[in-house]
XYZ file of C-alpha atoms in Angstrom:
424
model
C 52.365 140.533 37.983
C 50.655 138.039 35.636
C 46.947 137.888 35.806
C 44.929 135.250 38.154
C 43.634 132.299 36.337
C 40.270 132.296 35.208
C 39.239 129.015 37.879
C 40.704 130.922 40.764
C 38.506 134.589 39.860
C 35.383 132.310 39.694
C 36.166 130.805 42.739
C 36.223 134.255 44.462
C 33.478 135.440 43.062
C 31.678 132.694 43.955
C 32.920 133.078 47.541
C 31.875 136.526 47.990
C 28.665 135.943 46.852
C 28.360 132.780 49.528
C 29.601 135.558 51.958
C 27.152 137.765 51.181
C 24.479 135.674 51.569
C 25.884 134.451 54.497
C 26.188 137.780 56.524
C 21.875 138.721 55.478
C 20.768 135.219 56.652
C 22.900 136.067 60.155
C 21.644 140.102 60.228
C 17.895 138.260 59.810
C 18.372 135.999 62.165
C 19.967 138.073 64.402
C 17.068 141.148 63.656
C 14.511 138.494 65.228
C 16.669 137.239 67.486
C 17.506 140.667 69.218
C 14.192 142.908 68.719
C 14.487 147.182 68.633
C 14.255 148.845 71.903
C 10.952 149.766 72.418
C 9.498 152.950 74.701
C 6.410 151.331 75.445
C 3.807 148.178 74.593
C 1.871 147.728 72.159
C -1.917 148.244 73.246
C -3.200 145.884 70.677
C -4.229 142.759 72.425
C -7.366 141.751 74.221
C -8.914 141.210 77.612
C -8.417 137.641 76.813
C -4.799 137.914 75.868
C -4.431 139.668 79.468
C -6.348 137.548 81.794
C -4.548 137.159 85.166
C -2.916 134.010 86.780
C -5.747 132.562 88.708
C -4.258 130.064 90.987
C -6.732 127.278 92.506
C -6.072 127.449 96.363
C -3.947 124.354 96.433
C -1.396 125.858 94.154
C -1.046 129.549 96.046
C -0.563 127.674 98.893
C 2.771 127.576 100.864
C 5.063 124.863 100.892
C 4.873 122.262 103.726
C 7.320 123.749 107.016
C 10.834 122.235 106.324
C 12.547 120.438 109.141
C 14.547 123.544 111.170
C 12.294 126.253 110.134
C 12.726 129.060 112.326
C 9.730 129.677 114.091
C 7.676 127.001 112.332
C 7.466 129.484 109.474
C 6.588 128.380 105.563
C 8.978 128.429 102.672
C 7.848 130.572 100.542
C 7.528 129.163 96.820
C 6.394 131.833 94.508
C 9.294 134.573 94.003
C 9.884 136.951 90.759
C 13.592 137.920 90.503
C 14.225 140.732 88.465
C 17.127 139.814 87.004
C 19.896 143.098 86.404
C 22.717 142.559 84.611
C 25.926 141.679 85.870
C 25.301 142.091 89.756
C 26.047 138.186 89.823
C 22.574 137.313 89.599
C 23.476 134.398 87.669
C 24.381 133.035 90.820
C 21.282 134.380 92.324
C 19.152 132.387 89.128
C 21.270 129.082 89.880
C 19.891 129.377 93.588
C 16.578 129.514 92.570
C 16.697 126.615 89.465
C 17.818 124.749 92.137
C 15.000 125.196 94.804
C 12.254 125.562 92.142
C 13.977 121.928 90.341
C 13.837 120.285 94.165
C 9.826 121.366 94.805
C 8.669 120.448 91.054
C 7.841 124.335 91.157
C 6.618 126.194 87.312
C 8.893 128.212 85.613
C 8.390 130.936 83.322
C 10.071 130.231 80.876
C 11.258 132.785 77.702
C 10.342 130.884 73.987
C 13.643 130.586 72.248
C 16.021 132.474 73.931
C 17.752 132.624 77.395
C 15.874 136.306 77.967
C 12.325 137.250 77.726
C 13.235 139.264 74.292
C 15.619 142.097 75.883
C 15.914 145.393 75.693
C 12.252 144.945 74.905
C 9.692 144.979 77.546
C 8.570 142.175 79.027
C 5.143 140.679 77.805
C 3.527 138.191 79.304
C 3.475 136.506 75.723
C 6.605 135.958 75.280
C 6.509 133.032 78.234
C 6.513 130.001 76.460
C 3.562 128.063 75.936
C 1.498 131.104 77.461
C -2.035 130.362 77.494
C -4.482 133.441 79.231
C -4.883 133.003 82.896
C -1.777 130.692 83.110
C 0.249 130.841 87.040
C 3.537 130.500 87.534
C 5.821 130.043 90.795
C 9.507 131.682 89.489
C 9.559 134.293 86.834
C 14.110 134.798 86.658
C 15.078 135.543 83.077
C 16.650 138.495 82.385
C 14.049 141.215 80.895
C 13.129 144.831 81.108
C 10.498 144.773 83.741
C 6.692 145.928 83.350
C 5.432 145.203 86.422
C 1.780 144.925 85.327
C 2.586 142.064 82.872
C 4.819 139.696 85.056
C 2.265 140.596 88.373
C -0.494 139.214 86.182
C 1.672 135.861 85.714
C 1.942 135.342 89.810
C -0.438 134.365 92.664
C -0.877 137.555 94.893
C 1.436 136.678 97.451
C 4.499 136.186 95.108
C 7.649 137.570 96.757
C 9.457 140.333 94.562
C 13.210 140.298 94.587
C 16.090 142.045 92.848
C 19.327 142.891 93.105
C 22.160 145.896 92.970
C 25.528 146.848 92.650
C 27.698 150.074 92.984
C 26.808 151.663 89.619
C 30.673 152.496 88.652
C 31.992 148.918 89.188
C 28.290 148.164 87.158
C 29.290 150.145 84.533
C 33.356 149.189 84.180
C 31.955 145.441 83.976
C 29.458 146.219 81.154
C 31.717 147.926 79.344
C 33.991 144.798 79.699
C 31.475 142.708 78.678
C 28.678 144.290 76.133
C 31.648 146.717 74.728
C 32.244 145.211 71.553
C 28.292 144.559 70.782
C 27.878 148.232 71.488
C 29.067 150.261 68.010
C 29.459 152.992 69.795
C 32.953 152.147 71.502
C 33.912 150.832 68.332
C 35.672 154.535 67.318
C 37.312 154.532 70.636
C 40.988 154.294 69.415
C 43.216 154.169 72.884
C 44.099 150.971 74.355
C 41.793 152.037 77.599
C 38.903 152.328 76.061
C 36.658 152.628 79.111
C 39.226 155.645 80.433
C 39.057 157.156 77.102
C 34.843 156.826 76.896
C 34.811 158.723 80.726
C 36.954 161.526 79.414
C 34.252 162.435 77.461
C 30.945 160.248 77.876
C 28.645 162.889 75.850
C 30.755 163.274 72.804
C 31.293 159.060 72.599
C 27.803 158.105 73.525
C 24.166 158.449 71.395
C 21.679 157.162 73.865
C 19.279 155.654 70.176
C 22.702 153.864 69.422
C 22.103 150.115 69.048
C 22.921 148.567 72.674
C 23.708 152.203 74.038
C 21.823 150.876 77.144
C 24.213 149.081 78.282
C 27.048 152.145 79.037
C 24.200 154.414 80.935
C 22.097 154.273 84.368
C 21.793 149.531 83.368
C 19.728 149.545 86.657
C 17.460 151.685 85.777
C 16.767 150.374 82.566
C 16.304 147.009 83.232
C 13.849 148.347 85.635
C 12.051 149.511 83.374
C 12.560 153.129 83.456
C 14.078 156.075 81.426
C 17.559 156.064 81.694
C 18.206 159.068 80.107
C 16.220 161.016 82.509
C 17.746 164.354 84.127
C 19.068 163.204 87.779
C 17.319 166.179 89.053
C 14.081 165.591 87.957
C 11.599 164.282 90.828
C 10.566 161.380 88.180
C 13.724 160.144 89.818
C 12.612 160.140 93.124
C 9.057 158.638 92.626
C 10.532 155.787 90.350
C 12.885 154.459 93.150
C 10.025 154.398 95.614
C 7.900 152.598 93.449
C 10.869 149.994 93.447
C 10.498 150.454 97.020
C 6.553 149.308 97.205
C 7.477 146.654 94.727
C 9.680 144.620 95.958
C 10.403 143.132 99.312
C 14.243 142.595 99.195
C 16.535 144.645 97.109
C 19.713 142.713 97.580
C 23.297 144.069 96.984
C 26.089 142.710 95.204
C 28.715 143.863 97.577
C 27.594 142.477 100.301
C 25.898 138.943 99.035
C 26.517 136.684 101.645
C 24.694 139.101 104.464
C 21.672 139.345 101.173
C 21.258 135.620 100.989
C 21.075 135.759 104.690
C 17.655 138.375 104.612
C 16.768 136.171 101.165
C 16.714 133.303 103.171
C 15.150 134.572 106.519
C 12.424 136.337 104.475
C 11.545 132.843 102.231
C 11.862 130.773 105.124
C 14.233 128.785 103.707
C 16.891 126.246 104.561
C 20.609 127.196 104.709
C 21.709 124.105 101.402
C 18.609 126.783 99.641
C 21.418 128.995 99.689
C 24.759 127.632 99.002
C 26.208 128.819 96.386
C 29.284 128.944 94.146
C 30.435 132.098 92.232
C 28.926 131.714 88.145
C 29.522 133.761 85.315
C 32.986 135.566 86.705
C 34.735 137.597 84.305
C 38.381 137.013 84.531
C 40.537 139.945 85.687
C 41.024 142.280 83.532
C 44.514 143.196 82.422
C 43.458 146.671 82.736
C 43.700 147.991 86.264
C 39.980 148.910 88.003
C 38.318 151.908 88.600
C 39.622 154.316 90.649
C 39.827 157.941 91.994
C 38.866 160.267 89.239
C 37.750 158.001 87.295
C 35.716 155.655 89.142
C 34.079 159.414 90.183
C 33.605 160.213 86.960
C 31.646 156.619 86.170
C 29.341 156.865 89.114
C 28.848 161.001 88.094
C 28.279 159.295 84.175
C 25.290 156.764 85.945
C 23.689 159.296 88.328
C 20.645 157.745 88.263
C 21.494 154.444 89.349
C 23.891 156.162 92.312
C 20.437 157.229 93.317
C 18.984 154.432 92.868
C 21.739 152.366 94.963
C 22.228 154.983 97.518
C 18.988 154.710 98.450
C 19.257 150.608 98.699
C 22.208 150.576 100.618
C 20.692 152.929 103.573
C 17.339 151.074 103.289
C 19.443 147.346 103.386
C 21.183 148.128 106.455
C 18.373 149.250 108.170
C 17.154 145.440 107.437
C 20.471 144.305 108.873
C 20.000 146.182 112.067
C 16.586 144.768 112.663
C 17.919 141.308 111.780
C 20.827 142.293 114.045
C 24.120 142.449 113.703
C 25.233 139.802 115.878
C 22.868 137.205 114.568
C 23.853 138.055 110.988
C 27.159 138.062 111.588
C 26.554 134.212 113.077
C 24.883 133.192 109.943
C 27.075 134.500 107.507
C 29.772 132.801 108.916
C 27.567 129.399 108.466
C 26.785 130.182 104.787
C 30.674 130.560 104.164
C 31.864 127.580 106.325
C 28.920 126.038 103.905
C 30.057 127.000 100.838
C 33.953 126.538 101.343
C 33.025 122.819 102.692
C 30.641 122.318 99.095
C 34.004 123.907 97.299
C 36.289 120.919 98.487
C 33.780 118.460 97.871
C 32.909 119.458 94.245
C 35.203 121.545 92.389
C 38.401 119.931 90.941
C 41.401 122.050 91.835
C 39.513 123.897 93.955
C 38.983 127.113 92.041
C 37.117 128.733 88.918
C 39.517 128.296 85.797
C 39.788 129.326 82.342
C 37.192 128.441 79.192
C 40.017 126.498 77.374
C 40.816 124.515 80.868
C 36.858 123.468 81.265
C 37.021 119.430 80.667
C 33.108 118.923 79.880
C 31.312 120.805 77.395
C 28.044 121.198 80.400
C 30.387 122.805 82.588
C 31.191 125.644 79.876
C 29.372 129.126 80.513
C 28.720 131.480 77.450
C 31.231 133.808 76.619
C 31.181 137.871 75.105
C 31.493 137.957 71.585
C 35.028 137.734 70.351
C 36.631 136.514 73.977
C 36.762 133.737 76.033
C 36.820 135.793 79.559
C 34.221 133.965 81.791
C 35.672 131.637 83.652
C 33.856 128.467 84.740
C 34.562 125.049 86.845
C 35.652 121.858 86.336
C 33.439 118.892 88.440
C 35.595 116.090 90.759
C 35.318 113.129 89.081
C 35.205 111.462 92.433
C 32.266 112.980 94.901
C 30.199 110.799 97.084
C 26.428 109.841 95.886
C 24.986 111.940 99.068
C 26.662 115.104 97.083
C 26.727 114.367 93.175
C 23.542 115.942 92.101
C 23.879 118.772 94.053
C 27.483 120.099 93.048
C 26.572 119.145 89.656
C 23.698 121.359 90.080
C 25.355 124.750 91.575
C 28.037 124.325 89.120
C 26.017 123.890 85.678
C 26.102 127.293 83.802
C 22.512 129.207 83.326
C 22.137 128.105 79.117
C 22.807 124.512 80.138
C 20.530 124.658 83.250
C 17.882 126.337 81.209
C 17.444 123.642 78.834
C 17.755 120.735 81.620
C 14.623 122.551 83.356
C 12.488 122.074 79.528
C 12.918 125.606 78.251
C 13.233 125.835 74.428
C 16.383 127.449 73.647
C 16.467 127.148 70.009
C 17.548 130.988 68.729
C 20.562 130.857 71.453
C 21.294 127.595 70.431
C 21.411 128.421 66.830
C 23.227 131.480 67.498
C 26.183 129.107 69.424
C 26.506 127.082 66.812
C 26.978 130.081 64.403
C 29.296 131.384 66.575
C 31.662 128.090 67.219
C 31.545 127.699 63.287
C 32.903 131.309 62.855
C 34.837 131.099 65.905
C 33.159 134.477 67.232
């Protein structure tokens, strides 16, 4: 084989030196863009730097009654959502961009990204445009919780809201998802890798691997907690109380309609609070769902957040009961007549469709690395004036909705256009 021309070896050279220049700029910008895990805070600031939201009395003040309040009751305005991952509360944040974006309410915001620097915990710093002292109504981005730092951002009658799902269906979704940003499954060599992983969990997983998080006891992570604690040890116990004290609604995934029915109930809101259309859907997976052994062996593999939900799901339909049955079961059937009339007026075709069917480039959620398997919608062209801004609202995706509220995306937005150039 004759040797390569002279032009065509400097050419590669010159290309693999472009590519290696390349691939540090991206691990640099990706090494600020995604910080280490950390155990704990740093204990380095000062009483300034932690000064409390100090509301004046006009702004901790309830919203004016709407018209059809039940029992004359306030809507409630000031609510943090901790936001788990995938326990479709994306479509629990697009419900509340769209009541904070109606009442002029103040986000906090993260400052350059879509998360309030994740797996880290949250500090109060990281808002954007924090300044000491500074109140917010809706804290929603997804973080690991600290309670201390986001109660200090919050009047002291904030309502604290989050939300659950059965921990194996939790886990067989984040596997889907996060799996090929988690190293770890990257030696899994059988076609099921998620079967293959459960086989085994202990000798696959290495709880300081980079994104290890997301394959064990999510839940209690984002809350903020060990997840690698023994599921015996009464740490356990005293953690999910303390979620218990903390927050006033834990709502379940499984059963979301009857959870926006207690959300609304408890906010005093209005039934259009709480339409909503399913966002950030993963399509189904060619691979069939958990089941029998294995879906055991998944909820035996998050023990800590089968705790965690078991005791939700006793403590939610105890909430149902006093709501009563009957009555729920009359309202939930109102939120779905709702929602099914909203789907005919505002979705074209009627139905959630594939990335590379999406028409407009708002309309297009973001997407795992390396797949295109979150499906999104695509707007009628035709809807009446009384309806446009409100389908286009429960139907724009959480990046876009993010920046049309004023937060500065900048590192997510940088990291798109990286991506669509590399076709990642």
């Amino acid at each position: 084989m004759p040797p390569l021309p002279k032009k065509r070896w400097e050419s590669m050279a010159k290309g693999l030196v472009l590519g290696a220049l390349f691939t540090s700029f991206l691990l640099l910008l990706y090494s600020y863009a995604v910080p280490p895990l950390h155990a704990g805070l740093a204990s380095t600031r000062t009483p300034e730097d932690t000064a409390s939201c100090s509301p004046a009395s006009s702004e901790s003040e309830l919203l004016t009654p709407a018209n059809g309040s039940a029992g004359g009751c306030q809507p409630r305005r000031d609510i943090v959502f901790m936001k788990t991952h995938k326990t479709a509360s994306s479509t629990l944040l697009n419900i509340l961009f769209r009541f904070g974006q109606k009442h002029g309410l103040k986000f906090a915001f993260p400052s350059g990204r879509n998360d309030f620097d994740y797996p880290a915990f949250f500090a109060r710093s990281l808002v954007q445009d924090y300044q000491p002292g500074a109140c917010f109504n809706i804290i929603c981005n997804h973080m690991r919780f600290h309670y201390q730092e986001v109660r200090g951002l919050v009047p002291p009658n904030t309502t604290f809201i989050t939300v659950l799902r059965d921990p194996a269906r939790l886990f067989e979704s984040s596997f889907h998802y996060f799996g090929s940003v988690v190293p770890l499954t990257w030696k899994l060599s059988s076609q099921d890798k998620l079967a293959e992983f459960l086989q085994d969990p202990d000798r696959y997983y290495d709880p300081n691997g980079y994104n290890a998080h997301y394959l064990h006891n999510l839940l209690f992570f984002d809350l903020g907690y060990d997840s690698s604690l023994d599921p015996s040890s009464p740490q356990v116990q005293e953690h999910i109380l303390e979620v218990e004290r903390r927050f006033h609604l834990v709502l379940l995934q499984e059963y979301f309609d009857e959870s926006l029915v207690l959300l609304k109930n408890l906010l005093c809101w209005e039934l259009e609070d709480v339409l909503y259309f399913k966002l950030n859907a993963r399509r189904d997976s060619p691979v069939p769902r958990l089941s029998g052994e294995l879906y055991r062996r998944a909820t035996a593999w998050n023990m800590l957040d089968a705790r965690l939900y078991h005791h939700f799901n006793a403590s939610f339909w105890h909430k149902v009961e006093a709501f009563g049955r009957e009555r729920m079961a009359h309202e939930v059937a109102a939120l779905r007549s709702a929602n099914e009339r909203m789907r005919r007026i505002c979705i074209d075709g009627g139905q959630a469709v594939d990335a590379a069917a999406i028409q407009d480039s708002a309309m297009q959620p973001w997407q795992p690395l390396g797949t295109k398997s979150i499906l999104g919608y695509n707007l009628k062209k035709s809807i009446g004036r009384r309806h446009e801004q409100l389908c286009r609202r429960m139907l724009t995706p959480e990046i876009q909705y993010l920046v049309d509220l004023g937060a500065n995306l900048w590192v997510t937005n940088l990291w798109k256009l990286i991506r669509d150039f590399l076709r990642w």
